Structures are given as structure tokens and as C-alpha cells.
PDB file of C-alpha atoms in Angstrom:
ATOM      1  CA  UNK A 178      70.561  97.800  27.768  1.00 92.00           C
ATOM      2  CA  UNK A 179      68.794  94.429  27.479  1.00 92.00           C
ATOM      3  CA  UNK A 180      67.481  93.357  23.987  1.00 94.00           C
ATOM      4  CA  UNK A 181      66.179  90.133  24.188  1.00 91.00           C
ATOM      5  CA  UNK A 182      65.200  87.956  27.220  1.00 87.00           C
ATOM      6  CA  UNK A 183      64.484  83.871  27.213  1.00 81.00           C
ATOM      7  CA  UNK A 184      63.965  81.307  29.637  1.00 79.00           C
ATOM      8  CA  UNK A 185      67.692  80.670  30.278  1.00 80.00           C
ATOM      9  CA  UNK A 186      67.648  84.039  31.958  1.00 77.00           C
ATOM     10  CA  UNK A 187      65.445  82.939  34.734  1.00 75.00           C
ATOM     11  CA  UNK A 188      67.595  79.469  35.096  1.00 75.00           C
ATOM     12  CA  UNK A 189      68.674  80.089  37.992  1.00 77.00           C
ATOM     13  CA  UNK A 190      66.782  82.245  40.102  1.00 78.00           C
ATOM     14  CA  UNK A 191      65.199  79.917  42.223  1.00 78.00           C
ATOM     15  CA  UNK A 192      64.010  82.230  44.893  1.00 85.00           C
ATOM     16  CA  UNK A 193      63.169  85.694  43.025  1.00 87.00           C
ATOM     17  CA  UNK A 194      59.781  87.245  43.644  1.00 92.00           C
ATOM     18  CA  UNK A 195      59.723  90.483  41.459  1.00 94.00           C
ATOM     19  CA  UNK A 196      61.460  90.696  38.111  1.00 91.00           C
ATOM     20  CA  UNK A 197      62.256  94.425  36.875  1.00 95.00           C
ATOM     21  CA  UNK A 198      62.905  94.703  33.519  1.00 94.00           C
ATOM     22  CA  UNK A 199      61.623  98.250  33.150  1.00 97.00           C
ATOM     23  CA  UNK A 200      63.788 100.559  30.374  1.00 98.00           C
ATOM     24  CA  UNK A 201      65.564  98.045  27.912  1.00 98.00           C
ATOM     25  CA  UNK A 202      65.070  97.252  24.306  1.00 98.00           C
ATOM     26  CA  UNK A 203      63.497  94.061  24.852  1.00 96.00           C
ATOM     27  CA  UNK A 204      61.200  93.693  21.757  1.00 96.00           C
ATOM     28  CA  UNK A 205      58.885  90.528  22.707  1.00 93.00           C
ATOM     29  CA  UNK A 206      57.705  88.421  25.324  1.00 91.00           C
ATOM     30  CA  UNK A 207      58.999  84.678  24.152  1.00 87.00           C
ATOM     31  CA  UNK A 208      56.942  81.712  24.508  1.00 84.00           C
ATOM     32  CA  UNK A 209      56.830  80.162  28.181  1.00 78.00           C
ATOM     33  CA  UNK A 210      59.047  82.734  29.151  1.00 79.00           C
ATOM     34  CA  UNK A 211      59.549  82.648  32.643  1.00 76.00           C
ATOM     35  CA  UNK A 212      59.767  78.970  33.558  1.00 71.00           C
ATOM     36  CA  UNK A 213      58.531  77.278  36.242  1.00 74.00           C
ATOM     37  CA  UNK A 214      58.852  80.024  38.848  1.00 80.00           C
ATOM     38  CA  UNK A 215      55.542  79.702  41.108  1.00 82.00           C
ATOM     39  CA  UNK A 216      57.349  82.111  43.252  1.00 88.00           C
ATOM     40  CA  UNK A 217      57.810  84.813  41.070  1.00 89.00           C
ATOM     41  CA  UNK A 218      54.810  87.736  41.974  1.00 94.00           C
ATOM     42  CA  UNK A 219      56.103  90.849  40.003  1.00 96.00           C
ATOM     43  CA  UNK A 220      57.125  90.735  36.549  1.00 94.00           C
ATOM     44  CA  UNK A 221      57.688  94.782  34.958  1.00 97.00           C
ATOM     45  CA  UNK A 222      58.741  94.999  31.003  1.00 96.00           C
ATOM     46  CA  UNK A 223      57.668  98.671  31.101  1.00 98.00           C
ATOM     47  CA  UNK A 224      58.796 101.278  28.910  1.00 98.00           C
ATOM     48  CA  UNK A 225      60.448  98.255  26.283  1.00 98.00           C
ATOM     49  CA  UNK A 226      59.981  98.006  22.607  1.00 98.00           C
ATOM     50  CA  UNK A 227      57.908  94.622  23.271  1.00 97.00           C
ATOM     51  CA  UNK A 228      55.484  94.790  19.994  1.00 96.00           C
ATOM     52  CA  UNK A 229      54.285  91.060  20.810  1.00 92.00           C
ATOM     53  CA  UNK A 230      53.689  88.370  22.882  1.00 91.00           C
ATOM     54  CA  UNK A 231      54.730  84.483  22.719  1.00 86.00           C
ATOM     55  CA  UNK A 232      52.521  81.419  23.971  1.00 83.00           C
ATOM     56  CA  UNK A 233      52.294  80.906  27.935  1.00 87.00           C
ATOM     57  CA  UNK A 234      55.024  83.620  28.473  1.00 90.00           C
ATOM     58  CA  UNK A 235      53.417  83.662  32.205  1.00 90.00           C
ATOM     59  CA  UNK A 236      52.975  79.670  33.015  1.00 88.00           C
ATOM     60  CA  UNK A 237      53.698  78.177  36.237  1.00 87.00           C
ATOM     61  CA  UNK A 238      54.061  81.648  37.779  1.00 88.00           C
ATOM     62  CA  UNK A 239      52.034  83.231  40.714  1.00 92.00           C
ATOM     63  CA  UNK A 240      52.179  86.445  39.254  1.00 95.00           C
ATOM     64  CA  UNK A 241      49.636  88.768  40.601  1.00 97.00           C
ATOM     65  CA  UNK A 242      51.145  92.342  39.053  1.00 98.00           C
ATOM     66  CA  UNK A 243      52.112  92.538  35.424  1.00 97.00           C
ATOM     67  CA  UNK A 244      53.631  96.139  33.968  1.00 98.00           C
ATOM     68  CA  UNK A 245      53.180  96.198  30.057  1.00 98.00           C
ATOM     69  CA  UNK A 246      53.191  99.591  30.120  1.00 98.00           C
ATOM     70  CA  UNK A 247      54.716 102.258  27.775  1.00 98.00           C
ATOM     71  CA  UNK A 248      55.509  99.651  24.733  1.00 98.00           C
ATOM     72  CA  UNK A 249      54.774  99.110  21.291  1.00 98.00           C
ATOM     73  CA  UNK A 250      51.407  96.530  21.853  1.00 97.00           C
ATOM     74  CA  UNK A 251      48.981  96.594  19.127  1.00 95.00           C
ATOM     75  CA  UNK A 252      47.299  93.131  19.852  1.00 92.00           C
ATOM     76  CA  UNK A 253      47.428  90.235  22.002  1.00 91.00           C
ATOM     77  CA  UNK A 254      46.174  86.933  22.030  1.00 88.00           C
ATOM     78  CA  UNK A 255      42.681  86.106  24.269  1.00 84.00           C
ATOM     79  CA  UNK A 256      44.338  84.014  26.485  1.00 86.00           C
ATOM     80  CA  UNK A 257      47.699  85.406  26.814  1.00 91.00           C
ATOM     81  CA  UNK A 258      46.927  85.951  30.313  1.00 94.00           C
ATOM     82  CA  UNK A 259      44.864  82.751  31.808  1.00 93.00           C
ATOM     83  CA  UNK A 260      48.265  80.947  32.855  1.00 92.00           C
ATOM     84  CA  UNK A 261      47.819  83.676  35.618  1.00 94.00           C
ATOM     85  CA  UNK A 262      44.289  84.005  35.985  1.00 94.00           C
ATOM     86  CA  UNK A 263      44.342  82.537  40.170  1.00 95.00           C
ATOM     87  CA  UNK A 264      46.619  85.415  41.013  1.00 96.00           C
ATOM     88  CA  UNK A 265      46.743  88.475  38.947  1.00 97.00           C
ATOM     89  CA  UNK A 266      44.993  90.844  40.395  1.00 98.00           C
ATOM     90  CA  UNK A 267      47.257  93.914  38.675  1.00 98.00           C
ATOM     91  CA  UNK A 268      47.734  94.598  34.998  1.00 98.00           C
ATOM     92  CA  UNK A 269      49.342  97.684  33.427  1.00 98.00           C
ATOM     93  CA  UNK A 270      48.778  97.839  29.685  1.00 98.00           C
ATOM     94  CA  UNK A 271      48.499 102.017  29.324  1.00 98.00           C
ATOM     95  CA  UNK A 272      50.881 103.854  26.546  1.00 98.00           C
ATOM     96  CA  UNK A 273      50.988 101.200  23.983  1.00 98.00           C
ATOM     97  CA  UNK A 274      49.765 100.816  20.461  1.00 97.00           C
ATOM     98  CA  UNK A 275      46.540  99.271  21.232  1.00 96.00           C
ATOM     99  CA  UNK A 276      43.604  99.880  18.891  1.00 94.00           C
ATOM    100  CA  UNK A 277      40.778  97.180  20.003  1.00 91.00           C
ATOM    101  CA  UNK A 278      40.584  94.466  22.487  1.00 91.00           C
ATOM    102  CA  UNK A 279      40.149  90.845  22.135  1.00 90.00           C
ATOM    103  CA  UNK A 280      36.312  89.385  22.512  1.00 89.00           C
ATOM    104  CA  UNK A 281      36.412  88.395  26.293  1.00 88.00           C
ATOM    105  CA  UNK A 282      40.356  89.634  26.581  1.00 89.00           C
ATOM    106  CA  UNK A 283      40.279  89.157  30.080  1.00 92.00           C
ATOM    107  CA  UNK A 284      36.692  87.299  31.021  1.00 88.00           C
ATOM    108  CA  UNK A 285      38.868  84.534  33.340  1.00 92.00           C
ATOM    109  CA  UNK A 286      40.512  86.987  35.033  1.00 94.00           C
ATOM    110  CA  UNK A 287      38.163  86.961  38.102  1.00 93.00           C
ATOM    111  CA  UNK A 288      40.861  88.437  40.771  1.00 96.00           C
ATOM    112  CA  UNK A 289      41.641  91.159  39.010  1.00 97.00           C
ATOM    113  CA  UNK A 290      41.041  94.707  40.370  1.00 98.00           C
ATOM    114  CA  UNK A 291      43.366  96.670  38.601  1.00 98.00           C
ATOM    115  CA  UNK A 292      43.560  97.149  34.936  1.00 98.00           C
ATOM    116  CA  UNK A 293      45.017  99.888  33.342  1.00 98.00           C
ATOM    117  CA  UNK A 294      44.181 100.698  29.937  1.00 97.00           C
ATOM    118  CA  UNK A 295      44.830 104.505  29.238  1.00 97.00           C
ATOM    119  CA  UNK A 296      46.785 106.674  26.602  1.00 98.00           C
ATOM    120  CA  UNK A 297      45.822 103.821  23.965  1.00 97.00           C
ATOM    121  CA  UNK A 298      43.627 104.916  21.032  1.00 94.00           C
ATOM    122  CA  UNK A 299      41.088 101.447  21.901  1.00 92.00           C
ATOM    123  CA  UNK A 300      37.509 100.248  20.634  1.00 89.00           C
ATOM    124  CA  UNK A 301      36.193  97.923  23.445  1.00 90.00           C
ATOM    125  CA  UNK A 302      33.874  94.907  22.291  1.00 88.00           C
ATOM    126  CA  UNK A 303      31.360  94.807  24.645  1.00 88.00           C
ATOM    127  CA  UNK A 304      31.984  91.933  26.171  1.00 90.00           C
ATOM    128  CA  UNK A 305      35.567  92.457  26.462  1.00 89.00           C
ATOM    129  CA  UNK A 306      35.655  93.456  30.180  1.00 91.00           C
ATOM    130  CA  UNK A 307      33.307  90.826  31.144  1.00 90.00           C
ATOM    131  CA  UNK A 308      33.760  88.771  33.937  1.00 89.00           C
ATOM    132  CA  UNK A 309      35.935  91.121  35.968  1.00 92.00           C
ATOM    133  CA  UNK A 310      33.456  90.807  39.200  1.00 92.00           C
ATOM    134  CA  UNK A 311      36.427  92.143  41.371  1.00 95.00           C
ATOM    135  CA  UNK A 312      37.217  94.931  39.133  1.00 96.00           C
ATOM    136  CA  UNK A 313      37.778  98.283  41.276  1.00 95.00           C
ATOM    137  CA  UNK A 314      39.891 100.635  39.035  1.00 97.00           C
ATOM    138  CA  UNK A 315      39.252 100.833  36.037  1.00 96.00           C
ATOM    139  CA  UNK A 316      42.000 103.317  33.323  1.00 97.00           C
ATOM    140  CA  UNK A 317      40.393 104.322  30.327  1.00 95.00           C
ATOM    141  CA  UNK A 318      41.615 107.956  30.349  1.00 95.00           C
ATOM    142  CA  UNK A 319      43.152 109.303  27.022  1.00 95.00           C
ATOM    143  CA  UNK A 320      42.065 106.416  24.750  1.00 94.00           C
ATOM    144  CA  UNK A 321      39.541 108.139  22.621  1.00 88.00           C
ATOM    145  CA  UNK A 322      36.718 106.558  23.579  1.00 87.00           C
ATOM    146  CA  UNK A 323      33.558 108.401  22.978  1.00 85.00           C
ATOM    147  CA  UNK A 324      30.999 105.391  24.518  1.00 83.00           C
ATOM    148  CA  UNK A 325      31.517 102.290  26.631  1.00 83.00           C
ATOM    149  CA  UNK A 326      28.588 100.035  26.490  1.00 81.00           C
ATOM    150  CA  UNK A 327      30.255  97.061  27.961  1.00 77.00           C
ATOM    151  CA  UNK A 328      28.543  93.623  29.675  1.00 70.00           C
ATOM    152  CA  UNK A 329      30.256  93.530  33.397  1.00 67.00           C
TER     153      UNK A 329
END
């Protein structure tokens, strides 16, 4: 199974549109990741060991799903995700390790309409879903929550 993955992976796949990665080993997300692949619109690292994430791992992509799911998150950075913010309009982030959100974690993601966030034991900062005017389904099952006051 796959441990690591870098940007000489994606060399040369020139054409690809969806990346599966789903079921590996892989441990992080390295910085600028992906390359300069404006085709590439599905990237799934589900069910991984990935525990963090590098700088830009989505830059000069047109992703507009993103599967995170079933890992080892705890954190990540504000802005991991505004390299993407023009297309993603999918993000899977249930069954990890996360505990809080980020102040604004996804505030420039105005496409999105899915976000997944269940089976993670979270604390939401009340502003941390804001700016998600396009928001339609919402996950927040199984994450302990026992209030959501929250500024759409």
C-alpha cells in the first residue's frame, strides 16, 4: 500500500481528472502537492493515516470534491483550502481526530454546499462556518456537540 505521496507522482499525468488514493498509509498531505493540474476535479485520501497537512497541497487545481475522510486530522491550517476556494463545492472531513475548528476555517469557501463534518468530537467557533452562503448539507452528526450558535 502507498505510504507517502509527492509532487513527482502527479508528473506526468497531464490529463487526469479524479485522483483515488482511498486505503493506503499515506501519513500527510506535502506542500503544493499536486502540481499544476487545473484539470484535476477529484482528489480522495480517505481512510489514510494523513495526521497533517503541508502549504498549498491543492494549488493550481480545479478541484471541486475533496475526501479527507476516515484519517487521523486533529487540526488544519485556516487557509489550507483557499487555493480551491472557485471550485470546491464538496469536502469530506468526517471520522478524523478533529477537536475544534479554525476561526473562519472555511469563510472563502463561497461554492461550497457540501461539508461533512461528523463522527469528530468538534467545538465550532462561531464564526467558523461563516460565509458558506451556498451551504446545503450540512454533517454534524456524532460529534458531541451539545449547541451550535454559529454566524452564517
Amino acid at each position: 500500500r502507498i505510504e507517502t505521496i509527492s509532487q513527482e507522482n502527479f508528473a506526468f499525468c497531464h490529463n487526469i481528472r479524479r485522483f483515488n488514493f482511498e486505503g493506503n498509509l499515506i501519513s500527510r498531505i506535502p506542500d503544493f502537492m499536486v502540481g499544476k493540474k487545473r484539470q484535476l476535479e477529484f482528489l480522495c485520501l480517505s481512510d489514510n493515516r494523513i495526521s497533517s497537512i503541508g502549504v498549498s497541497p491543492f494549488i493550481y487545481t480545479s478541484l471541486n470534491e475533496i475526501s479527507l475522510s476516515g484519517n487521523q486530522l486533529t487540526e488544519f491550517e485556516p487557509l489550507v483550502f483557499n487555493d480551491v476556494r472557485e471550485t470546491l463545492t464538496h469536502l469530506y472531513l468526517s471520522s478524523n481526530l478533529l477537536t475544534t475548528l479554525p476561526s473562519r476555517a472555511f469563510s472563502n469557501l463561497t461554492l461550497l454546499r457540501f461539508l461533512s463534518l461528523n463522527v469528530n468530537e468538534l467545538q465550532i467557533p462561531s464564526d467558523a462556518l461563516s460565509g458558506l452562503e451556498n451551504l446545503y448539507y450540512l454533517n454534524l452528526g456524532e460529534t458531541g456537540l451539545t449547541e451550535l450558535d454559529v454566524e452564517w
